[in-house]
Amino acid sequence: MKRVKVGIVGCGNISKIYFTNLQKYPELELVAAADLDLSRAEQRAQEFNLDKAYTVDQLMADPEIEIVVNLTIPKAHASVCLQALESGKHVYVEKPLAVTREEGQQVLKLAKEKGLRVASAPETFLGGGIQTCRKLIDDGAIGTPIAVSGFMIGGGHESWHPDPEFYYEVGGGPMFDMGPYYLTAFVNLLGPIRRVTGSAVISYPERTITSEKKRGQKIKVETPT
């Protein structure tokens, strides 16, 4: 079996679990790490015994890499996906797919034109919990579902995330960063969404980081939380 070569773009907090898990699939070969900060890519490459630590442009130019795993901050998701597709590579991107509907459509349009595949997190609906719920619904164990609700309640990423700024930038916040988990589960369990309405506010225009490494730094809030 030919192993498909994979490169990761974005070596931040979430990347470690991707580096760990991607090396467990026999059909994949994780070969490269890339980041805007080359030192972070070099650190991950050394940590996971990879030969290649790249800038983003270098990874895109590597003809051996067939799949790009895009773990950049939300507002960069679309631009990095488009760059990967233009380079002839398939893409798996962390949620959200893009910050705007127009950007998301642009990514999907280019992928179709290039004959390439795009996938996006979250894949948590494939886990045991939601799959069990799906089986119960399909088997009629609870009758016909007529409504569903989901809650995400927390003080904020600044209390635990080492680099929480992205959460308060455009493309972050509870809807874009956490909402995909709930919406993906709802669609899998109940079917497509026909109509969406919503409202949101910025509760605090500024946040203070209390997690380590950046404790005491201030964050300007750009997106509703």
Short mmCIF file of C-alpha atoms in Angstrom, two decimals, residues 19 25 32 39 54 60 68-69 80 82 88 98 142 147 149-150 164 212 223:
data_model
loop_
_atom_site.label_atom_id
_atom_site.label_comp_id
_atom_site.label_asym_id
_atom_site.label_seq_id
_atom_site.Cartn_x
_atom_site.Cartn_y
_atom_site.Cartn_z
CA PHE A 19 1.15 15.02 15.34
CA TYR A 25 -2.43 5.51 10.68
CA ALA A 32 6.67 17.79 7.65
CA SER A 39 11.30 27.70 15.45
CA TYR A 54 9.32 24.27 6.86
CA MET A 60 3.33 24.14 -0.17
CA VAL A 68 -2.09 19.56 4.10
CA VAL A 69 -3.54 19.56 7.60
CA VAL A 80 -4.10 28.62 3.77
CA LEU A 82 -6.65 28.12 -0.97
CA GLY A 88 -2.32 20.73 -5.88
CA ALA A 98 -13.80 29.64 6.89
CA ILE A 142 -37.02 7.48 21.65
CA ALA A 147 -36.23 19.43 19.17
CA SER A 149 -30.63 22.02 22.43
CA GLY A 150 -26.96 22.53 23.19
CA PRO A 164 -5.90 32.50 23.84
CA GLU A 212 0.68 30.83 32.27
CA THR A 223 -15.78 39.08 18.11
#
